[in-house]
PDB file of C-alpha atoms in Angstrom:
ATOM      1  CA  SER A1353     110.251 -12.585-228.032  1.00 49.00           C
ATOM      2  CA  ALA A1354     109.269 -11.988-224.480  1.00 51.00           C
ATOM      3  CA  ALA A1355     112.061 -11.328-222.003  1.00 51.00           C
ATOM      4  CA  PRO A1356     112.816 -14.215-219.719  1.00 49.00           C
ATOM      5  CA  VAL A1357     111.193 -14.041-216.311  1.00 48.00           C
ATOM      6  CA  ALA A1358     113.723 -13.847-213.506  1.00 49.00           C
ATOM      7  CA  SER A1359     113.375 -16.667-211.038  1.00 47.00           C
ATOM      8  CA  ALA A1360     112.717 -15.676-207.467  1.00 50.00           C
ATOM      9  CA  ALA A1361     115.813 -15.778-205.274  1.00 50.00           C
ATOM     10  CA  PRO A1362     115.601 -18.474-202.603  1.00 50.00           C
ATOM     11  CA  GLN A1363     114.597 -16.997-199.310  1.00 52.00           C
ATOM     12  CA  PRO A1364     116.940 -17.730-196.396  1.00 49.00           C
ATOM     13  CA  THR A1365     115.467 -20.099-193.864  1.00 48.00           C
ATOM     14  CA  ALA A1366     115.337 -19.070-190.300  1.00 47.00           C
ATOM     15  CA  ALA A1367     117.970 -20.775-188.187  1.00 50.00           C
ATOM     16  CA  ALA A1368     116.466 -23.459-185.998  1.00 53.00           C
ATOM     17  CA  THR A1369     116.376 -22.467-182.320  1.00 54.00           C
ATOM     18  CA  PRO A1370     118.376 -25.041-180.392  1.00 52.00           C
ATOM     19  CA  ALA A1371     116.341 -26.935-177.849  1.00 48.00           C
ATOM     20  CA  PRO A1372     117.167 -26.077-174.295  1.00 47.00           C
ATOM     21  CA  PRO A1373     119.284 -28.704-172.581  1.00 46.00           C
ATOM     22  CA  SER A1374     117.226 -31.327-170.904  1.00 48.00           C
ATOM     23  CA  VAL A1375     117.142 -31.072-167.120  1.00 52.00           C
ATOM     24  CA  PRO A1376     116.658 -34.338-165.228  1.00 56.00           C
ATOM     25  CA  ASP A1377     113.359 -34.471-163.432  1.00 67.00           C
ATOM     26  CA  THR A1378     114.293 -34.513-159.758  1.00 87.00           C
ATOM     27  CA  GLY A1379     110.702 -34.140-158.548  1.00 89.00           C
ATOM     28  CA  GLY A1380     111.615 -31.017-156.632  1.00 94.00           C
ATOM     29  CA  CYS A1381     114.639 -32.651-154.953  1.00 97.00           C
ATOM     30  CA  PRO A1382     118.116 -31.043-155.002  1.00 97.00           C
ATOM     31  CA  ALA A1383     120.412 -31.705-157.889  1.00 96.00           C
ATOM     32  CA  GLY A1384     121.965 -35.170-157.722  1.00 97.00           C
ATOM     33  CA  MET A1385     118.857 -36.619-156.062  1.00 98.00           C
ATOM     34  CA  VAL A1386     115.580 -38.010-157.311  1.00 98.00           C
ATOM     35  CA  ARG A1387     112.172 -38.155-155.729  1.00 98.00           C
ATOM     36  CA  ILE A1388     111.000 -41.604-154.666  1.00 98.00           C
ATOM     37  CA  LYS A1389     107.229 -41.691-154.371  1.00 97.00           C
ATOM     38  CA  GLY A1390     106.202 -43.396-151.183  1.00 98.00           C
ATOM     39  CA  GLY A1391     103.948 -46.378-150.555  1.00 98.00           C
ATOM     40  CA  SER A1392     103.247 -49.397-148.398  1.00 98.00           C
ATOM     41  CA  PHE A1393     104.837 -52.817-148.580  1.00 98.00           C
ATOM     42  CA  LYS A1394     105.983 -55.815-146.576  1.00 97.00           C
ATOM     43  CA  LEU A1395     109.628 -55.823-145.526  1.00 96.00           C
ATOM     44  CA  ALA A1396     111.325 -58.872-147.071  1.00 95.00           C
ATOM     45  CA  ALA A1397     113.144 -59.904-143.883  1.00 91.00           C
ATOM     46  CA  ILE A1398     110.427 -59.719-141.260  1.00 90.00           C
ATOM     47  CA  LYS A1399     107.231 -59.507-143.339  1.00 92.00           C
ATOM     48  CA  ALA A1400     106.076 -56.466-141.432  1.00 93.00           C
ATOM     49  CA  GLN A1401     103.820 -54.036-143.258  1.00 97.00           C
ATOM     50  CA  VAL A1402     105.416 -50.558-143.437  1.00 97.00           C
ATOM     51  CA  THR A1403     104.672 -47.266-145.111  1.00 98.00           C
ATOM     52  CA  VAL A1404     107.161 -44.734-146.404  1.00 98.00           C
ATOM     53  CA  LYS A1405     106.417 -41.175-147.386  1.00 98.00           C
ATOM     54  CA  ASP A1406     107.860 -39.437-150.438  1.00 98.00           C
ATOM     55  CA  TYR A1407     111.579 -38.820-150.041  1.00 98.00           C
ATOM     56  CA  CYS A1408     114.619 -37.762-151.992  1.00 98.00           C
ATOM     57  CA  LEU A1409     117.574 -40.182-152.563  1.00 98.00           C
ATOM     58  CA  ASP A1410     121.016 -39.609-153.903  1.00 98.00           C
ATOM     59  CA  VAL A1411     121.427 -41.033-157.391  1.00 98.00           C
ATOM     60  CA  ASN A1412     125.021 -42.002-156.600  1.00 98.00           C
ATOM     61  CA  LEU A1413     127.033 -43.270-153.638  1.00 98.00           C
ATOM     62  CA  ALA A1414     129.200 -40.731-151.851  1.00 98.00           C
ATOM     63  CA  THR A1415     132.695 -40.740-153.428  1.00 98.00           C
ATOM     64  CA  THR A1416     136.087 -40.525-151.761  1.00 98.00           C
ATOM     65  CA  ASP A1417     136.572 -37.060-153.294  1.00 98.00           C
ATOM     66  CA  GLN A1418     133.305 -35.894-151.890  1.00 98.00           C
ATOM     67  CA  TYR A1419     134.160 -37.166-148.417  1.00 98.00           C
ATOM     68  CA  ALA A1420     137.597 -35.558-148.628  1.00 98.00           C
ATOM     69  CA  ALA A1421     135.929 -32.236-149.446  1.00 98.00           C
ATOM     70  CA  CYS A1422     133.725 -32.661-146.365  1.00 98.00           C
ATOM     71  CA  VAL A1423     136.829 -33.279-144.265  1.00 98.00           C
ATOM     72  CA  GLN A1424     138.447 -30.134-145.699  1.00 98.00           C
ATOM     73  CA  SER A1425     135.349 -28.144-144.723  1.00 98.00           C
ATOM     74  CA  LYS A1426     135.776 -29.386-141.102  1.00 98.00           C
ATOM     75  CA  LYS A1427     132.328 -30.948-141.134  1.00 98.00           C
ATOM     76  CA  CYS A1428     133.618 -34.502-141.442  1.00 98.00           C
ATOM     77  CA  ASN A1429     136.638 -36.282-139.982  1.00 98.00           C
ATOM     78  CA  ASP A1430     139.095 -38.782-141.477  1.00 98.00           C
ATOM     79  CA  GLY A1431     139.781 -40.753-138.347  1.00 98.00           C
ATOM     80  CA  ALA A1432     140.767 -44.362-139.138  1.00 98.00           C
ATOM     81  CA  VAL A1433     139.537 -44.156-142.752  1.00 98.00           C
ATOM     82  CA  LYS A1434     142.747 -45.745-144.059  1.00 98.00           C
ATOM     83  CA  VAL A1435     142.893 -48.859-141.832  1.00 98.00           C
ATOM     84  CA  CYS A1436     140.701 -51.062-144.095  1.00 98.00           C
ATOM     85  CA  ASP A1437     141.806 -53.355-146.900  1.00 97.00           C
ATOM     86  CA  PRO A1438     141.073 -51.992-149.377  1.00 98.00           C
ATOM     87  CA  SER A1439     140.763 -48.287-148.558  1.00 97.00           C
ATOM     88  CA  THR A1440     140.209 -45.473-151.087  1.00 97.00           C
ATOM     89  CA  TYR A1441     140.814 -42.387-149.011  1.00 98.00           C
ATOM     90  CA  GLY A1442     143.961 -40.520-150.054  1.00 96.00           C
ATOM     91  CA  ALA A1443     144.718 -43.132-152.732  1.00 97.00           C
ATOM     92  CA  GLU A1444     145.767 -41.727-156.097  1.00 97.00           C
ATOM     93  CA  GLY A1445     143.245 -42.274-158.883  1.00 97.00           C
ATOM     94  CA  LYS A1446     140.473 -43.508-156.576  1.00 98.00           C
ATOM     95  CA  GLY A1447     138.605 -40.260-155.975  1.00 98.00           C
ATOM     96  CA  ASN A1448     135.574 -41.499-157.922  1.00 98.00           C
ATOM     97  CA  LEU A1449     135.319 -44.767-156.065  1.00 98.00           C
ATOM     98  CA  PRO A1450     132.860 -45.026-153.207  1.00 98.00           C
ATOM     99  CA  MET A1451     134.008 -43.744-149.822  1.00 98.00           C
ATOM    100  CA  ILE A1452     134.498 -46.775-147.599  1.00 98.00           C
ATOM    101  CA  CYS A1453     136.022 -47.533-144.207  1.00 98.00           C
ATOM    102  CA  ILE A1454     133.677 -45.126-142.369  1.00 98.00           C
ATOM    103  CA  ASP A1455     131.621 -46.003-139.297  1.00 98.00           C
ATOM    104  CA  PHE A1456     127.976 -45.107-138.669  1.00 98.00           C
ATOM    105  CA  THR A1457     128.768 -41.799-136.987  1.00 98.00           C
ATOM    106  CA  GLN A1458     131.031 -40.671-139.834  1.00 98.00           C
ATOM    107  CA  ALA A1459     128.361 -41.588-142.368  1.00 98.00           C
ATOM    108  CA  THR A1460     125.732 -39.740-140.396  1.00 98.00           C
ATOM    109  CA  ASP A1461     127.964 -36.654-140.162  1.00 98.00           C
ATOM    110  CA  TYR A1462     128.685 -36.731-143.856  1.00 99.00           C
ATOM    111  CA  CYS A1463     124.976 -36.626-144.759  1.00 98.00           C
ATOM    112  CA  LYS A1464     124.347 -33.953-142.171  1.00 98.00           C
ATOM    113  CA  ALA A1465     127.056 -31.805-143.732  1.00 98.00           C
ATOM    114  CA  GLN A1466     125.131 -32.029-147.054  1.00 98.00           C
ATOM    115  CA  ASN A1467     121.916 -30.967-145.274  1.00 98.00           C
ATOM    116  CA  LYS A1468     120.718 -34.520-145.744  1.00 98.00           C
ATOM    117  CA  ARG A1469     120.396 -37.689-143.637  1.00 98.00           C
ATOM    118  CA  LEU A1470     120.895 -41.413-143.869  1.00 98.00           C
ATOM    119  CA  PRO A1471     117.964 -43.344-145.306  1.00 98.00           C
ATOM    120  CA  SER A1472     115.960 -45.689-143.145  1.00 98.00           C
ATOM    121  CA  GLY A1473     116.098 -49.362-143.989  1.00 97.00           C
ATOM    122  CA  GLU A1474     112.479 -49.119-145.171  1.00 98.00           C
ATOM    123  CA  GLU A1475     113.276 -46.231-147.515  1.00 98.00           C
ATOM    124  CA  TRP A1476     116.295 -48.021-148.888  1.00 98.00           C
ATOM    125  CA  GLU A1477     114.398 -51.246-149.562  1.00 98.00           C
ATOM    126  CA  TRP A1478     111.496 -49.451-151.200  1.00 98.00           C
ATOM    127  CA  ALA A1479     113.884 -47.833-153.726  1.00 98.00           C
ATOM    128  CA  ALA A1480     115.818 -51.024-154.266  1.00 98.00           C
ATOM    129  CA  ARG A1481     112.680 -53.140-155.036  1.00 98.00           C
ATOM    130  CA  GLY A1482     111.321 -50.608-157.562  1.00 98.00           C
ATOM    131  CA  GLY A1483     108.651 -49.413-155.114  1.00 98.00           C
ATOM    132  CA  PRO A1484     105.318 -51.066-156.010  1.00 97.00           C
ATOM    133  CA  GLU A1485     107.019 -53.216-158.632  1.00 97.00           C
ATOM    134  CA  ALA A1486     108.239 -55.439-155.770  1.00 98.00           C
ATOM    135  CA  TRP A1487     111.251 -56.630-157.826  1.00 98.00           C
ATOM    136  CA  THR A1488     113.957 -58.941-156.509  1.00 98.00           C
ATOM    137  CA  TYR A1489     116.613 -56.535-157.758  1.00 98.00           C
ATOM    138  CA  PRO A1490     116.642 -52.793-158.570  1.00 98.00           C
ATOM    139  CA  TRP A1491     116.448 -53.538-162.330  1.00 98.00           C
ATOM    140  CA  GLY A1492     113.803 -56.247-162.102  1.00 98.00           C
ATOM    141  CA  ASN A1493     113.683 -59.977-161.510  1.00 98.00           C
ATOM    142  CA  GLU A1494     116.359 -60.983-164.007  1.00 98.00           C
ATOM    143  CA  PRO A1495     119.231 -62.700-162.148  1.00 97.00           C
ATOM    144  CA  PRO A1496     122.325 -60.542-161.637  1.00 98.00           C
ATOM    145  CA  ALA A1497     125.077 -60.743-164.184  1.00 97.00           C
ATOM    146  CA  GLU A1498     126.553 -57.615-165.690  1.00 97.00           C
ATOM    147  CA  GLN A1499     124.225 -55.099-164.022  1.00 98.00           C
ATOM    148  CA  LEU A1500     126.342 -54.516-160.967  1.00 98.00           C
ATOM    149  CA  CYS A1501     129.809 -54.420-159.383  1.00 98.00           C
ATOM    150  CA  TRP A1502     130.113 -57.840-157.683  1.00 98.00           C
ATOM    151  CA  SER A1503     132.222 -60.978-157.771  1.00 98.00           C
ATOM    152  CA  GLY A1504     129.519 -63.210-159.191  1.00 97.00           C
ATOM    153  CA  LYS A1505     131.022 -63.083-162.659  1.00 95.00           C
ATOM    154  CA  THR A1506     134.536 -61.621-162.183  1.00 93.00           C
ATOM    155  CA  LYS A1507     136.323 -61.700-158.887  1.00 97.00           C
ATOM    156  CA  ARG A1508     137.002 -58.162-157.687  1.00 98.00           C
ATOM    157  CA  ASN A1509     139.515 -56.746-155.192  1.00 98.00           C
ATOM    158  CA  GLU A1510     137.943 -53.346-154.585  1.00 98.00           C
ATOM    159  CA  PRO A1511     134.848 -51.259-155.307  1.00 98.00           C
ATOM    160  CA  CYS A1512     134.050 -49.945-158.788  1.00 98.00           C
ATOM    161  CA  PRO A1513     133.825 -46.253-159.775  1.00 98.00           C
ATOM    162  CA  ILE A1514     130.351 -44.981-159.024  1.00 98.00           C
ATOM    163  CA  GLY A1515     127.689 -45.298-161.735  1.00 98.00           C
ATOM    164  CA  SER A1516     129.666 -47.799-163.750  1.00 98.00           C
ATOM    165  CA  PHE A1517     126.630 -50.093-164.247  1.00 98.00           C
ATOM    166  CA  PRO A1518     123.656 -48.074-165.592  1.00 98.00           C
ATOM    167  CA  ALA A1519     121.818 -51.253-166.471  1.00 98.00           C
ATOM    168  CA  GLY A1520     121.429 -51.833-162.708  1.00 98.00           C
ATOM    169  CA  ALA A1521     119.526 -48.630-162.036  1.00 98.00           C
ATOM    170  CA  ASN A1522     116.118 -48.646-160.351  1.00 98.00           C
ATOM    171  CA  PRO A1523     113.126 -47.086-162.089  1.00 97.00           C
ATOM    172  CA  GLN A1524     114.096 -43.527-160.929  1.00 97.00           C
ATOM    173  CA  GLY A1525     117.700 -43.991-162.086  1.00 97.00           C
ATOM    174  CA  VAL A1526     119.316 -44.552-158.751  1.00 98.00           C
ATOM    175  CA  LEU A1527     122.649 -46.347-159.324  1.00 98.00           C
ATOM    176  CA  ASP A1528     124.590 -48.977-157.325  1.00 98.00           C
ATOM    177  CA  LEU A1529     121.725 -50.001-155.118  1.00 98.00           C
ATOM    178  CA  ALA A1530     122.944 -53.561-155.658  1.00 98.00           C
ATOM    179  CA  GLY A1531     126.589 -54.447-155.342  1.00 98.00           C
ATOM    180  CA  ASN A1532     129.612 -52.127-155.128  1.00 98.00           C
ATOM    181  CA  ILE A1533     129.285 -51.385-151.397  1.00 98.00           C
ATOM    182  CA  PHE A1534     126.864 -51.922-148.533  1.00 98.00           C
ATOM    183  CA  GLN A1535     125.189 -48.696-147.493  1.00 98.00           C
ATOM    184  CA  TRP A1536     124.509 -47.539-143.915  1.00 98.00           C
ATOM    185  CA  THR A1537     120.856 -47.081-142.859  1.00 98.00           C
ATOM    186  CA  THR A1538     119.385 -45.836-139.643  1.00 97.00           C
ATOM    187  CA  THR A1539     117.363 -48.993-139.027  1.00 96.00           C
ATOM    188  CA  GLY A1540     118.587 -51.593-136.492  1.00 91.00           C
ATOM    189  CA  ASN A1541     117.603 -55.133-135.853  1.00 79.00           C
ATOM    190  CA  ASP A1542     116.117 -54.545-132.371  1.00 74.00           C
ATOM    191  CA  VAL A1543     115.496 -51.806-129.807  1.00 70.00           C
ATOM    192  CA  VAL A1544     118.360 -52.875-127.561  1.00 71.00           C
ATOM    193  CA  SER A1545     121.334 -53.157-129.895  1.00 80.00           C
ATOM    194  CA  SER A1546     123.047 -50.138-131.371  1.00 85.00           C
ATOM    195  CA  ALA A1547     123.822 -52.087-134.560  1.00 95.00           C
ATOM    196  CA  ARG A1548     122.420 -50.831-137.872  1.00 96.00           C
ATOM    197  CA  PHE A1549     121.485 -52.502-141.187  1.00 97.00           C
ATOM    198  CA  GLY A1550     123.734 -52.183-144.132  1.00 98.00           C
ATOM    199  CA  ARG A1551     121.970 -52.755-147.477  1.00 98.00           C
ATOM    200  CA  GLY A1552     122.843 -53.640-151.001  1.00 98.00           C
ATOM    201  CA  GLY A1553     125.627 -56.203-150.940  1.00 98.00           C
ATOM    202  CA  SER A1554     129.109 -55.365-152.195  1.00 98.00           C
ATOM    203  CA  TRP A1555     131.865 -55.817-154.768  1.00 98.00           C
ATOM    204  CA  ARG A1556     133.092 -58.941-153.004  1.00 98.00           C
ATOM    205  CA  ASP A1557     129.711 -60.794-152.893  1.00 98.00           C
ATOM    206  CA  SER A1558     128.589 -63.383-155.386  1.00 97.00           C
ATOM    207  CA  GLY A1559     125.153 -64.611-154.186  1.00 95.00           C
ATOM    208  CA  ASP A1560     121.902 -63.549-152.577  1.00 96.00           C
ATOM    209  CA  GLU A1561     123.548 -60.655-150.673  1.00 97.00           C
ATOM    210  CA  VAL A1562     122.681 -58.269-153.595  1.00 98.00           C
ATOM    211  CA  LYS A1563     118.940 -58.904-153.435  1.00 98.00           C
ATOM    212  CA  ALA A1564     116.822 -55.860-152.559  1.00 98.00           C
ATOM    213  CA  GLY A1565     115.372 -57.537-149.483  1.00 97.00           C
ATOM    214  CA  LYS A1566     118.629 -58.761-147.938  1.00 97.00           C
ATOM    215  CA  THR A1567     120.092 -57.109-144.845  1.00 96.00           C
ATOM    216  CA  ALA A1568     123.471 -57.192-143.060  1.00 96.00           C
ATOM    217  CA  VAL A1569     123.971 -56.100-139.491  1.00 95.00           C
ATOM    218  CA  PHE A1570     126.960 -53.913-138.557  1.00 97.00           C
ATOM    219  CA  LYS A1571     127.940 -52.466-135.214  1.00 96.00           C
ATOM    220  CA  THR A1572     127.911 -48.662-135.351  1.00 96.00           C
ATOM    221  CA  THR A1573     131.671 -48.712-134.737  1.00 97.00           C
ATOM    222  CA  TYR A1574     132.356 -51.098-137.601  1.00 97.00           C
ATOM    223  CA  ARG A1575     134.359 -50.051-140.660  1.00 98.00           C
ATOM    224  CA  CYS A1576     135.508 -52.074-143.648  1.00 98.00           C
ATOM    225  CA  GLY A1577     136.382 -51.940-147.274  1.00 98.00           C
ATOM    226  CA  TYR A1578     132.852 -52.671-148.473  1.00 98.00           C
ATOM    227  CA  LEU A1579     130.612 -50.372-146.439  1.00 98.00           C
ATOM    228  CA  GLY A1580     129.917 -46.715-147.235  1.00 98.00           C
ATOM    229  CA  VAL A1581     127.173 -44.114-147.536  1.00 98.00           C
ATOM    230  CA  ARG A1582     124.323 -42.807-149.706  1.00 98.00           C
ATOM    231  CA  CYS A1583     122.236 -39.910-148.361  1.00 98.00           C
ATOM    232  CA  ALA A1584     118.551 -39.133-148.395  1.00 98.00           C
ATOM    233  CA  MET A1585     116.211 -36.336-147.220  1.00 98.00           C
ATOM    234  CA  SER A1586     112.460 -35.825-146.773  1.00 97.00           C
ATOM    235  CA  ALA A1587     110.767 -34.730-150.002  1.00 97.00           C
ATOM    236  CA  PRO A1588     109.862 -31.075-150.304  1.00 93.00           C
TER     237      PRO A1588
END
């Protein structure tokens, strides 16, 4: 009888090449920032038509640890940053909470130390309304509930760690635009006053303060436990 035919040995399969790690699309902006494409819109408060150019915006609020590093570099100062209730600076376990209790000059200096700047009120509102989407909140028109750090559902006594509420991100992924802390901007309410707008509402708010179009006016020397900083820069 014929000899049995040997079966072919299975050939080893080539190992699959692992896909390179995904890199967030920053639109040419530095790491930790995203590009916000500009456009024209009417400011909610005064109904004035404004135009913003493309710009870069920090995804996250500046943390206490980041501000402390800036102080250590001698580019920032920690004058009076512990006088607020609450305060996060130098407090154990609160390094990932937003930096609060800083005035306008300290916020400006922090952004400058990062080779950035404070956003204008127009830039801030454009990001918080979803740009051309014209939403009431960064995530859309759905009323606020669990999308943000605020006291509308659970009464809070201090800010939340940054980025704790991803459901509240705007279309580009910017976090904490609503709630957590108000954020300094360079825009004031008139040409005479040195006061500047703070935007976004805060952890202690429970109503309309967290809407994208709402503004709060703070003297440039003001500091409190619900006002901090997010930086921006012109787009490359």
